[in-house]
XYZ file of C-alpha atoms in Angstrom:
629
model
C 263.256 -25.601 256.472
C 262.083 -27.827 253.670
C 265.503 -28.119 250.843
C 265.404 -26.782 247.539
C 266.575 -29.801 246.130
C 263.136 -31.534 247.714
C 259.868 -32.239 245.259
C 258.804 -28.459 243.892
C 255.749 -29.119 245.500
C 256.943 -29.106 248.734
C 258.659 -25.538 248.556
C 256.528 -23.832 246.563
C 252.819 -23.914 247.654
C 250.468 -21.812 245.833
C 250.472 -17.863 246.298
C 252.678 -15.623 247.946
C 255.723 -17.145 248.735
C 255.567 -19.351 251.888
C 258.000 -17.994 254.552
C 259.793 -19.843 257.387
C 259.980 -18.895 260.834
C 263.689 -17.163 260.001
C 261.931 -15.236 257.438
C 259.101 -13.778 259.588
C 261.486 -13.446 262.328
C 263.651 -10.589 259.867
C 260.460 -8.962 258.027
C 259.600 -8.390 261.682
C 262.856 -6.991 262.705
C 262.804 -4.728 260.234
C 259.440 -3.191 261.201
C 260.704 -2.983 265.069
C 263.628 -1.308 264.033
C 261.627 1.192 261.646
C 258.676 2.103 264.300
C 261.794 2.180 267.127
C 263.572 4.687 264.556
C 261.005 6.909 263.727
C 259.832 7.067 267.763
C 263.426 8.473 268.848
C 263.625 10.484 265.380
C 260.843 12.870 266.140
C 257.571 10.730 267.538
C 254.385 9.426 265.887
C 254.492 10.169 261.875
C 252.606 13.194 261.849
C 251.256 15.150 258.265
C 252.980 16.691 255.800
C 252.606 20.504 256.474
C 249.678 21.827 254.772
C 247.842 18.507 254.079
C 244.952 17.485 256.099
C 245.530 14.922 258.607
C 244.393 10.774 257.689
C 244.881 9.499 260.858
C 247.583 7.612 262.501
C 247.074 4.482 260.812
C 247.543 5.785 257.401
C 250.531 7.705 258.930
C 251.698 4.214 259.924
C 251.210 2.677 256.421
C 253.272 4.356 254.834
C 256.385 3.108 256.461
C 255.399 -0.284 256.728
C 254.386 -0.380 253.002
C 257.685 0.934 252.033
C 259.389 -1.683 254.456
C 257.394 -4.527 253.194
C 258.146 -3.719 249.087
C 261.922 -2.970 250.574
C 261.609 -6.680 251.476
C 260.140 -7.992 248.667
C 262.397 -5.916 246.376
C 265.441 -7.920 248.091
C 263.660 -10.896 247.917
C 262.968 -10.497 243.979
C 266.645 -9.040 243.528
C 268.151 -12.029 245.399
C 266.049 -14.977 243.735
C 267.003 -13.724 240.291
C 270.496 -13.118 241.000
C 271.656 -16.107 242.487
C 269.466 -18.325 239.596
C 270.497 -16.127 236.733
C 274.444 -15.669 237.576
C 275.615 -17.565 240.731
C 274.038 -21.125 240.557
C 275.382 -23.291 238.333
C 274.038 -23.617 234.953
C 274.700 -27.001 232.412
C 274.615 -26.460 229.219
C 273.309 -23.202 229.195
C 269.929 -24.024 230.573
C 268.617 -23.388 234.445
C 269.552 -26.020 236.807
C 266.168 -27.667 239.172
C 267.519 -25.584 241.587
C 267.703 -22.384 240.049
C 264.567 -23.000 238.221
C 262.884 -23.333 242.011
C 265.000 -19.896 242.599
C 262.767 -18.490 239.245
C 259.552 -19.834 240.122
C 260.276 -18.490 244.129
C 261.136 -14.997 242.640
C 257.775 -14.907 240.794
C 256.215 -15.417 244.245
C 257.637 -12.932 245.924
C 257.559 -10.369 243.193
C 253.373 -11.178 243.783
C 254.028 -9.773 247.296
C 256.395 -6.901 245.485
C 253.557 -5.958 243.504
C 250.778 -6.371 246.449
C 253.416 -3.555 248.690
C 253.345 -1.432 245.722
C 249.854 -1.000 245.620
C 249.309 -0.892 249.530
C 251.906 1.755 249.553
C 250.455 3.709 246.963
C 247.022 3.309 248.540
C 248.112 4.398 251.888
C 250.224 7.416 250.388
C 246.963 9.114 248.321
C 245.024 8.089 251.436
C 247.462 10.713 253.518
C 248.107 12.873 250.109
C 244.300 13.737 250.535
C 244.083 13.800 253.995
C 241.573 10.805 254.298
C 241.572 7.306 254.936
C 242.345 4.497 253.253
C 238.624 2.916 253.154
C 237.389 6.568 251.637
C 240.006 6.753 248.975
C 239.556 3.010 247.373
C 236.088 4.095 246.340
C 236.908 7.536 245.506
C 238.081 9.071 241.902
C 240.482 11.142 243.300
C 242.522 7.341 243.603
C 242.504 7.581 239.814
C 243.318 10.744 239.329
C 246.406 10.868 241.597
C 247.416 7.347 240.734
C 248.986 8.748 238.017
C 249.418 12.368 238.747
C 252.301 12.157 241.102
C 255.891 10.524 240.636
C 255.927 8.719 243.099
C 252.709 7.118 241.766
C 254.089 6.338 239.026
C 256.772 5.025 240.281
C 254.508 2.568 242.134
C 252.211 1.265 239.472
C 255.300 0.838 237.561
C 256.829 -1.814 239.994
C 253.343 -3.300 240.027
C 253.257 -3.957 236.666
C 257.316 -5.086 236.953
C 256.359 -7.964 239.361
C 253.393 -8.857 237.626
C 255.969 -9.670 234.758
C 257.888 -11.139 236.958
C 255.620 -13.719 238.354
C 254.745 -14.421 234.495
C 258.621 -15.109 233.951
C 258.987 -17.225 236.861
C 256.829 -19.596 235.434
C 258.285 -19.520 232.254
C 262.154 -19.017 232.571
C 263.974 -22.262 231.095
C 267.559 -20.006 230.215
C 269.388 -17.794 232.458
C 269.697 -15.318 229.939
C 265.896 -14.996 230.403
C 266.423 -14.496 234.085
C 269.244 -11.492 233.739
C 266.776 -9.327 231.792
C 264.446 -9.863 234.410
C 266.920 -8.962 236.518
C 267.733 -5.835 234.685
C 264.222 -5.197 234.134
C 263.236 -5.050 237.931
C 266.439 -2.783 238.562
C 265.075 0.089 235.778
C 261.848 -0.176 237.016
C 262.929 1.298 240.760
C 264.721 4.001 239.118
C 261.481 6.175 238.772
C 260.479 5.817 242.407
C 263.593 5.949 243.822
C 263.734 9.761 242.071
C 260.737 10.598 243.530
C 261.568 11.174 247.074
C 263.458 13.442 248.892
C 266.261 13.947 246.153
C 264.135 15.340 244.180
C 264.249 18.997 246.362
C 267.756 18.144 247.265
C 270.715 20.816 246.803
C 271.853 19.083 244.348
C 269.603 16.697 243.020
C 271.411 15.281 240.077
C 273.969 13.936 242.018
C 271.663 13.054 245.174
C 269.128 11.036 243.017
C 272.269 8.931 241.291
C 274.041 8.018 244.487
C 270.337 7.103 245.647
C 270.113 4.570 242.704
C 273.801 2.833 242.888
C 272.725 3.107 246.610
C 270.182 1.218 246.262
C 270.427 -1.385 243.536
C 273.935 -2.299 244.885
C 271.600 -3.034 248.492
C 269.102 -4.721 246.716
C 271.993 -7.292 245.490
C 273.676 -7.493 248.331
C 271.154 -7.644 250.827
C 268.530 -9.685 248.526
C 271.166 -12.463 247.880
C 272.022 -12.803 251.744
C 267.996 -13.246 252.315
C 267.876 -15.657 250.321
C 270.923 -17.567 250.989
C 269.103 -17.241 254.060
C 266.432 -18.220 253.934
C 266.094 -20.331 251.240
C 269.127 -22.261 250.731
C 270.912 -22.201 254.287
C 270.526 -26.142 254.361
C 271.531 -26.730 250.737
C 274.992 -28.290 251.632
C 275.981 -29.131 247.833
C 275.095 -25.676 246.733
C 276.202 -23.350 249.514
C 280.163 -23.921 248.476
C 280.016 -22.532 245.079
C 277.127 -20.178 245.732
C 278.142 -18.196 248.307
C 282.018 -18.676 246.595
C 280.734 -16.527 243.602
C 278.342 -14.293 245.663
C 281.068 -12.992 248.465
C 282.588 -11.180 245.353
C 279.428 -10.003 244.124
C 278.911 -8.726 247.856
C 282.211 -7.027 248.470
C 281.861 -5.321 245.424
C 277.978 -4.266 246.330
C 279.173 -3.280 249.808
C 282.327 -0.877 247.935
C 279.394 0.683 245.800
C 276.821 1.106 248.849
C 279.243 2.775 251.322
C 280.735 5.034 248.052
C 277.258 6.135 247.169
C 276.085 6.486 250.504
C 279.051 8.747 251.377
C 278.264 10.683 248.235
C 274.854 11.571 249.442
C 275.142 12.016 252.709
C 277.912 14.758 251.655
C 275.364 16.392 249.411
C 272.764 16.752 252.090
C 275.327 17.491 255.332
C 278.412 18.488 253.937
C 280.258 18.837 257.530
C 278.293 20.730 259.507
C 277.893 19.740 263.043
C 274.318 21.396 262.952
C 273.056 19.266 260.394
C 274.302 15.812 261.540
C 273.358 16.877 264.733
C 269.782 16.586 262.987
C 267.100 13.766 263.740
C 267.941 12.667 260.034
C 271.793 13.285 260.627
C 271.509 11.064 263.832
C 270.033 8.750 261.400
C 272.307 8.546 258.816
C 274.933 8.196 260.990
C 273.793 5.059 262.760
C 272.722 3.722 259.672
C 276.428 4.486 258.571
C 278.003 2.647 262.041
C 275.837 -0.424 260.637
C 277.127 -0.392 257.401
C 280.231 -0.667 259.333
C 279.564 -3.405 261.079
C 278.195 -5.650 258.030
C 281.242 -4.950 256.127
C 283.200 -6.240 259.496
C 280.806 -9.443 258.801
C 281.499 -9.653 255.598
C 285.299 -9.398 255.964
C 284.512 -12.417 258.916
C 282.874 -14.191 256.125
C 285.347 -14.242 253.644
C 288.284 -15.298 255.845
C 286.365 -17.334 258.432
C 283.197 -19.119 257.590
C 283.889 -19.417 253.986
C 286.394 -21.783 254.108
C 285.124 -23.611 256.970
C 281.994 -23.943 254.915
C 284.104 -25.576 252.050
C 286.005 -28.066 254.164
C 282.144 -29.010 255.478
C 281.361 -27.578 258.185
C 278.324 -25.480 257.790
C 277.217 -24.214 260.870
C 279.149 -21.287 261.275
C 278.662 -20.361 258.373
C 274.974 -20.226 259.396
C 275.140 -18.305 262.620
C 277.753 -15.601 260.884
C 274.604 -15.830 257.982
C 271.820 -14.775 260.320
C 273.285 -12.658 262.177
C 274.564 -10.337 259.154
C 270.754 -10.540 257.809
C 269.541 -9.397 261.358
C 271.644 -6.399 260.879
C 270.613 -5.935 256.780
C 267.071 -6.044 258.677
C 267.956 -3.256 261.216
C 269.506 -0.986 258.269
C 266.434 -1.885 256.311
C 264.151 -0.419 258.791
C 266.695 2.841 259.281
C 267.076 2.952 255.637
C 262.681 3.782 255.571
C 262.784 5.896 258.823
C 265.908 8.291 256.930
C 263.455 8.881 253.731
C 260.652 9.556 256.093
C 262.494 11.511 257.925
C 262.694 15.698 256.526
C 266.395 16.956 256.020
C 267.676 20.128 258.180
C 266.709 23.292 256.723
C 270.197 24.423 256.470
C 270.400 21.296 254.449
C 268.548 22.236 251.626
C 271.098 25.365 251.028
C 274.024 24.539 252.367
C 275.455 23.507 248.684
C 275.884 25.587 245.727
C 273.280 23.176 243.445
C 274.592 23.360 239.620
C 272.158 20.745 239.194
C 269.083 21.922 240.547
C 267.984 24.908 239.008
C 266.543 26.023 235.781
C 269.393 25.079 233.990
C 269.715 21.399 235.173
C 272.468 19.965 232.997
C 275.435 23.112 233.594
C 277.000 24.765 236.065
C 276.209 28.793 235.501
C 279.782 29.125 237.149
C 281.492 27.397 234.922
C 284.774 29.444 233.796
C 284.902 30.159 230.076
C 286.540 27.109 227.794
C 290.183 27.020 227.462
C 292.317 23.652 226.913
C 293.200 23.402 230.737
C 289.518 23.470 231.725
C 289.153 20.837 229.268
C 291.452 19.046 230.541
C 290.748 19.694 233.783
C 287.220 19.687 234.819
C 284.990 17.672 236.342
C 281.306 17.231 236.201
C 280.026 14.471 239.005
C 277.758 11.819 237.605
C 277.806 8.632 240.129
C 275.786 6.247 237.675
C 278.392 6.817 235.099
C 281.261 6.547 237.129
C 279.800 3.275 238.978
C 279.266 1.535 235.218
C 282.807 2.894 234.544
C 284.674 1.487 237.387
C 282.234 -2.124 237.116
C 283.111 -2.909 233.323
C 286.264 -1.822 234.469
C 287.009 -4.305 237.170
C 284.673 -7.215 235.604
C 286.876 -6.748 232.416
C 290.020 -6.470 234.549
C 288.687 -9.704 236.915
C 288.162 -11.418 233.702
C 290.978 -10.981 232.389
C 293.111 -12.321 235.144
C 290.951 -15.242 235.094
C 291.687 -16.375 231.439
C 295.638 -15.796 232.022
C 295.230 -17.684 235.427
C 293.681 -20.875 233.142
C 296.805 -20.491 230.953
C 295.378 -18.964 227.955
C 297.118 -15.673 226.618
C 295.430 -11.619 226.133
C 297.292 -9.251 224.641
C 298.127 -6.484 226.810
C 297.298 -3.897 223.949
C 293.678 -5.224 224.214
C 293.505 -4.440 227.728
C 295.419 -0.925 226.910
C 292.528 -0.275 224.948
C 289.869 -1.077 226.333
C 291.047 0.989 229.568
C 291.371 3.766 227.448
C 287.872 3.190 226.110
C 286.480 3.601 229.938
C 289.242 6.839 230.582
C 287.843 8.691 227.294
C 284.189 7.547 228.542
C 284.402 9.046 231.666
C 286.205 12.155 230.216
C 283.621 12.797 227.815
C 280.391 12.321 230.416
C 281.636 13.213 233.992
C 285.122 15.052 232.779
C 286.224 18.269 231.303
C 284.319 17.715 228.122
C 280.956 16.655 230.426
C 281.327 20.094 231.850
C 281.245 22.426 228.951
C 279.204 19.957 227.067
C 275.637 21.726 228.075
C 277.079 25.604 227.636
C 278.587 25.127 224.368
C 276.906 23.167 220.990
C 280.413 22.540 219.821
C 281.437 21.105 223.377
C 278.071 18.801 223.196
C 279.233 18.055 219.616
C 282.154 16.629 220.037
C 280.951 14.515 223.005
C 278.347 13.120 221.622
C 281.146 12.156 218.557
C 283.716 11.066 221.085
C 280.796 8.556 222.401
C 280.140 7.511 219.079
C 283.147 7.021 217.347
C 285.989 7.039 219.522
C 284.869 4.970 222.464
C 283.026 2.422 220.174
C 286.556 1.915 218.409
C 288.676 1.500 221.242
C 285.947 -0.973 223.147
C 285.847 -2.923 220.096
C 289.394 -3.258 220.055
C 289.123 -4.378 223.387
C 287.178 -7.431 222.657
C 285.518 -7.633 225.971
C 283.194 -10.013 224.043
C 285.103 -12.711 222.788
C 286.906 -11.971 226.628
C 283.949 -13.570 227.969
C 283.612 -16.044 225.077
C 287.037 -17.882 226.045
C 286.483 -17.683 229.306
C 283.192 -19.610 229.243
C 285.048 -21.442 227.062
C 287.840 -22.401 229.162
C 285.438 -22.777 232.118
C 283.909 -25.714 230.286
C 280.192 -23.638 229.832
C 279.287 -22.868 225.858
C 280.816 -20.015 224.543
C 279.244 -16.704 224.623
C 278.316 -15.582 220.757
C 276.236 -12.160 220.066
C 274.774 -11.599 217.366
C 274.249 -7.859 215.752
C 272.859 -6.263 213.273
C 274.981 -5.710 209.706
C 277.229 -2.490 209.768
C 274.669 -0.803 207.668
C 271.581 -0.971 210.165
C 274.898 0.454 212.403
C 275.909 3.022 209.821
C 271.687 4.196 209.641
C 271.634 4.227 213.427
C 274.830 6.500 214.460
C 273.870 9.369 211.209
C 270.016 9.462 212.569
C 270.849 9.728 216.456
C 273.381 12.290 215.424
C 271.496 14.336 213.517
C 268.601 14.082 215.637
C 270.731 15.139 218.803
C 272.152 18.088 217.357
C 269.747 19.563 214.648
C 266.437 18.780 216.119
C 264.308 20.057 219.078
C 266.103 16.825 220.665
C 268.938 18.601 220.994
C 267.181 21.358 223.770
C 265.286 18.431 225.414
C 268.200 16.831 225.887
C 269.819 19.431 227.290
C 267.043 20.583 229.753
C 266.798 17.297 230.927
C 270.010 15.438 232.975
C 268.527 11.833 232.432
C 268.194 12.312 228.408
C 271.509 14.401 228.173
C 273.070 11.271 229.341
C 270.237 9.027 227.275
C 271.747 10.384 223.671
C 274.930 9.619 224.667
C 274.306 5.635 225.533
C 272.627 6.111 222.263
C 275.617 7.175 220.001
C 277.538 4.734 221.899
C 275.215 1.728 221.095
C 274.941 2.978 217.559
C 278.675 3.569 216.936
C 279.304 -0.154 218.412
C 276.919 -1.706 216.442
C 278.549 0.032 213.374
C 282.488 -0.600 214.004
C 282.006 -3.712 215.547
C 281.435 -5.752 212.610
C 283.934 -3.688 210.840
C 287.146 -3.473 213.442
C 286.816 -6.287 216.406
C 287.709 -10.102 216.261
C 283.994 -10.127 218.078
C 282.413 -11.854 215.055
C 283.300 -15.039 213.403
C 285.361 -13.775 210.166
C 282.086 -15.459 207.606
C 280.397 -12.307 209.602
C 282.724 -9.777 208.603
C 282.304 -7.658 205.692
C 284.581 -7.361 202.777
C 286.963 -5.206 203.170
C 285.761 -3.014 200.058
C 282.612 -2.771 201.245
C 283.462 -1.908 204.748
C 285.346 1.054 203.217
C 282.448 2.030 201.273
C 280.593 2.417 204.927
C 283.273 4.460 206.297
C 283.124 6.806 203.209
C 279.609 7.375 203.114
C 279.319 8.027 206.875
C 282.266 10.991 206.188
C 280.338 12.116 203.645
C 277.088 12.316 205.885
C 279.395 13.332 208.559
C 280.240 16.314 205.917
C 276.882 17.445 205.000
C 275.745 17.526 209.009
C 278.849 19.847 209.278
C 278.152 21.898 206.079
C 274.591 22.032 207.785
C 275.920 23.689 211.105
C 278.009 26.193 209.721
C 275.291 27.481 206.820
C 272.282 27.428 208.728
C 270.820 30.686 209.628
C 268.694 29.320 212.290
C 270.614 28.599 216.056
C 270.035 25.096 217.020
C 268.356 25.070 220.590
C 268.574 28.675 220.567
C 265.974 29.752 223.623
C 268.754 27.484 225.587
C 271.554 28.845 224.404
C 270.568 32.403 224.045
C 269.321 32.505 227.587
C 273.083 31.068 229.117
C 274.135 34.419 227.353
C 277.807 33.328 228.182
C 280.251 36.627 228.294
C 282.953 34.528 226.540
C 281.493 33.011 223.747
C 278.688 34.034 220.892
C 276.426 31.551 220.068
C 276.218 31.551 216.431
C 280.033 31.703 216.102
C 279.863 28.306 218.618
C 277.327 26.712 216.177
C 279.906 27.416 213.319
C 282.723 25.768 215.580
C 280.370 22.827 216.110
C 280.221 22.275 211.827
C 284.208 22.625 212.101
C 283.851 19.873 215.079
C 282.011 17.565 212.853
C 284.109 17.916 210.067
C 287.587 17.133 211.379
C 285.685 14.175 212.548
C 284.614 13.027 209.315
C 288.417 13.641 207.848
C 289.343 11.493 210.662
C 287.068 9.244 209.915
C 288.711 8.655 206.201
C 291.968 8.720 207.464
C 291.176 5.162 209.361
C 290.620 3.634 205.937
C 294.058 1.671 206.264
C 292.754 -0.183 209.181
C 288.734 -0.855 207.951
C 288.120 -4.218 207.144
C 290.903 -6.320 208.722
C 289.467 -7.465 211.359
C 291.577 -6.286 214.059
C 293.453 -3.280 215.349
C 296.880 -2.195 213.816
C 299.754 -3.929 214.996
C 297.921 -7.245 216.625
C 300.354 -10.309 216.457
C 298.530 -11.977 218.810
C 295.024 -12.126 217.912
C 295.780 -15.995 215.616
C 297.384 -17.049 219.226
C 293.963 -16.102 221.079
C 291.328 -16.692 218.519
């Protein structure tokens, strides 16, 4: 296999991305093991019930398509992961080597986009009943191309590798390459909705745990490939690579088997009927390979690792394939489980808060009281996944700068924790709960999110964190830079008031992905406000006065006050065919709206009471902060 470090010319040939025989060897493994899955699962892929049949060889496309862009999307994932954040980076510019990585991951997301199509092609082809030679020239292609999800889903990652390619052509910084990154990440999300989760018991929950699921593969399994495949005989790279990605994999694995747990729960439960299933018998070898890798991995981090350090490569290597043979086997189980149909009993066996007509609230909830508060618990697996990863990373981080002797206060850390415990409270906890029954409930949230959890992140300085430990790491500081406090101060009053007095509000609340949209909102805008006006995140020439930052935080109580004063005078009930159709026993709903204005204003008297504080440029009581800046 021809090294990275070789002329560019020699690795990367015009086209699709050139392959070696190792790479053939596991695209192939994974089709064996999907076609050997879906024989023992139930035979031949037959028809949906009540479409016309397209053949067998359309019924075959489909789960090669899907196995080919599951491929590619490793491929893509893996390229930009290891040149973007594993591969070293001088002076804040891409490496030769990484820049290869870039200009490889615009090749293969060419082939991403080419399995997007084919798939989409091959699933109208059997949507219609026809083949796939009829449908190309037919307009019922362009009708349906954009008239199902999973369509949509499809031409999305086409367009997503198409950008891709352009990028790897053009990427100089890895900051470039992380938003791609990012970028090809989001643009799954649609498609991986699509599927089965979609008509799951519970398909709120089902659809996240599918996306951690997923995306946490796609790392993991997409660096290994190429590690792989591409730099297996890079000898000066390997070390620090695969150094920095075993902790990005552990991590990965943690989040795979979590979220796979989760939604194998939500479809099973623990009934031997249903894992006794053809997709139950699936899941559960899938689950015994999962096993197994982690067993690798473990092997790998104890084992080849250091052998690989002291120079001595080869084990390294065999341990290396043979974990990507098995990511190739759970690859093709992985497409066999979503072609495969869940047990009847499957479908009902769960009381589904989440999948009926109200889709953000549990019609069982028990009225409000300070215990249920307190108490409750709403499950959301993509927020509790970003919790516990800023978490750790901040945590990791951290360690890391004390490690290099350079001190962080321990109220920093305090606070930032309690940023991520009053996060997770307000989305997935007690508050979460009642926050789609009750206008005063979503009220506060969406004023805990903007306010309080801004303020105790900024406090937290995960920023300059990061900052002095690039710093201390000998790579150029990390600086951001926002917009003023008053582009902040515009931002948090117009998201508020349009999430509370406008038809926003009921979309929001009809819709799981947007309830939890307005809330990254207020966060963003509450961060971008307080930041400049509370953290040690900005150089001090950035700060405000400190008169005029207490001019902002009076005339956002004020607004705060006249959003309040417009909740409890109105005559007309804010999202009031949502509201008024919960009909809740224990509560009226104009008396709630009137609770929400009282809401609003102790916020805004809270709000003036932090005037002491505004403008200094840190937290209260911060003796450190001249030690660490």
């Amino acid at each position: 296999m021809t090294s990275l470090g070789s002329h560019p010319r020699s690795v990367l040939r015009a086209g699709l991305p050139t392959l070696r025989p190792l790479g053939w060897l596991l695209v192939l493994l994974a089709a064996t093991s999907l076609v050997l899955a879906v024989l023992l699962s139930g035979g031949v892929p037959r028809a949906t019930p009540g479409l016309q049949d397209a053949g067998p060889l359309t019924a075959w496309m489909v789960p090669l398509a899907r196995t080919l862009l599951d491929v590619t999307t490793f491929a893509v994932a893996g390229c930009l992961l290891l040149a973007g954040w594993l591969m070293p980076c001088p002076e804040g510019r891409l490496s030769a080597p990484a820049r290869r990585l870039v200009r490889l991951a615009g090749r293969w997301a060419l082939a991403w986009s080419a399995a997007a199509v084919c798939l989409l092609l091959a699933g109208t082809a059997q949507l219609v009943g026809r083949g796939v030679r009829e449908v190309v020239g037919t307009p019922a292609l362009y009708r349906l191309a954009w008239g199902t999800p999973q369509n949509r889903g499809l031409l999305l990652v086409a367009v997503a590798g198409a950008a891709v390619a352009v990028l790897g052509a053009r990427a100089r910084r890895p900051g470039a390459v992380r938003w791609a990154l990012a970028g090809t990440g989001l643009a799954l999300v649609p498609l991986l909705v699509a599927g089965h989760v979609a008509t799951a018991s519970s398909h709120y929950v089902a659809a996240q745990s599918l996306v951690v699921h997923v995306l946490a593969a796609s790392l993991w399994a997409g660096g290994l490939l190429v590690v792989v495949v591409h730099l297996r005989r890079e000898t000066d790279l390997l070390p620090v690579v695969m150094s920095r990605f075993s902790r990005v994999a552990l991590w990965c694995f943690v989040a795979v088997a979590l979220s796979g747990l989760a939604g194998s729960w939500v479809r099973l439960g623990l009934s031997w009927e249903t894992w006794h299933s053809p997709y139950g018998v699936l899941a559960a070898v899938k689950a015994l390979v999962l096993g197994v890798l982690g067993t690798l991995g473990a092997a790998h981090r104890r084992w080849a690792l250091p052998r690989l350090a002291a120079g001595a490569p080869h084990a390294f290597a065999r341990l290396a394939v043979a974990e990507s043979a098995l990511m190739a086997v759970a690859t093709g189980l992985a497409v066999a489980l979503a072609r495969t149909a869940p047990p009847t009993d499957a479908l009902t066996r769960a009381t589904p808060p989440h999948a009926n007509t109200f889709a953000t609230v549990d019609r069982s909830i028990e009225p409000v009281s300070a215990w249920n508060l307190i108490t409750g618990f709403r499950p959301d697996v993509l927020v509790l996944s970003i919790v516990a990863g800023t978490l750790l990373g901040y945590l990791l981080a951290r360690r890391r700068l004390v490690g290099r002797g350079h001190p962080w206060p321990a109220r920093r850390t305090a606070c930032f924790l309690a940023a991520e415990v009053v996060a997770a409270w307000a989305m997935c906890g007690g508050l979460g709960s009642y926050s789609a029954a009750l206008i005063s409930a979503e009220a506060t949230r969406l004023l805990v999110m903007g306010l309080v959890v801004p303020a105790l992140l900024t406090w937290g300085s995960p920023i300059l964190l990061v900052s002095l430990l690039r710093g201390a790491s000998g790579t150029r500081p990390t600086h951001v830079r926002r917009p003023g406090p008053v582009n902040g101060l515009v931002a948090l009053v117009l998201v508020l008031a349009a999430a509370l007095m406008t038809p926003l509000l009921e979309a929001s609340l009809r819709s799981p992905a947007l309830h939890a949209g307005t809330a990254a909102a207020v966060l963003a805008a509450g961060w971008l406000f307080l930041g400049p006006l509370l953290g040690v995140d900005r150089a001090s020439a950035e700060r405000r006065d400190e008169r005029d930052a207490r001019l902002l935080v009076v005339v956002l109580a004020l607004l705060l006050l006249v959003q309040a004063g417009h909740l409890w005078t109105s005559t007309s009930l804010f999202a009031s065919d949502w509201f008024t159709a919960l009909s809740w026993p224990w509560t009226d709903v104009r008396s709630d709206q009137r609770l929400a204005g009282g809401v609003v204003a102790a916020f805004a008297a809270a709000v003036l009471s932090s005037l002491p504080w505004v403008g200094r440029g840190r937290p209260p009581a911060f003796p450190q902060d001249r030690d660490v800046r």
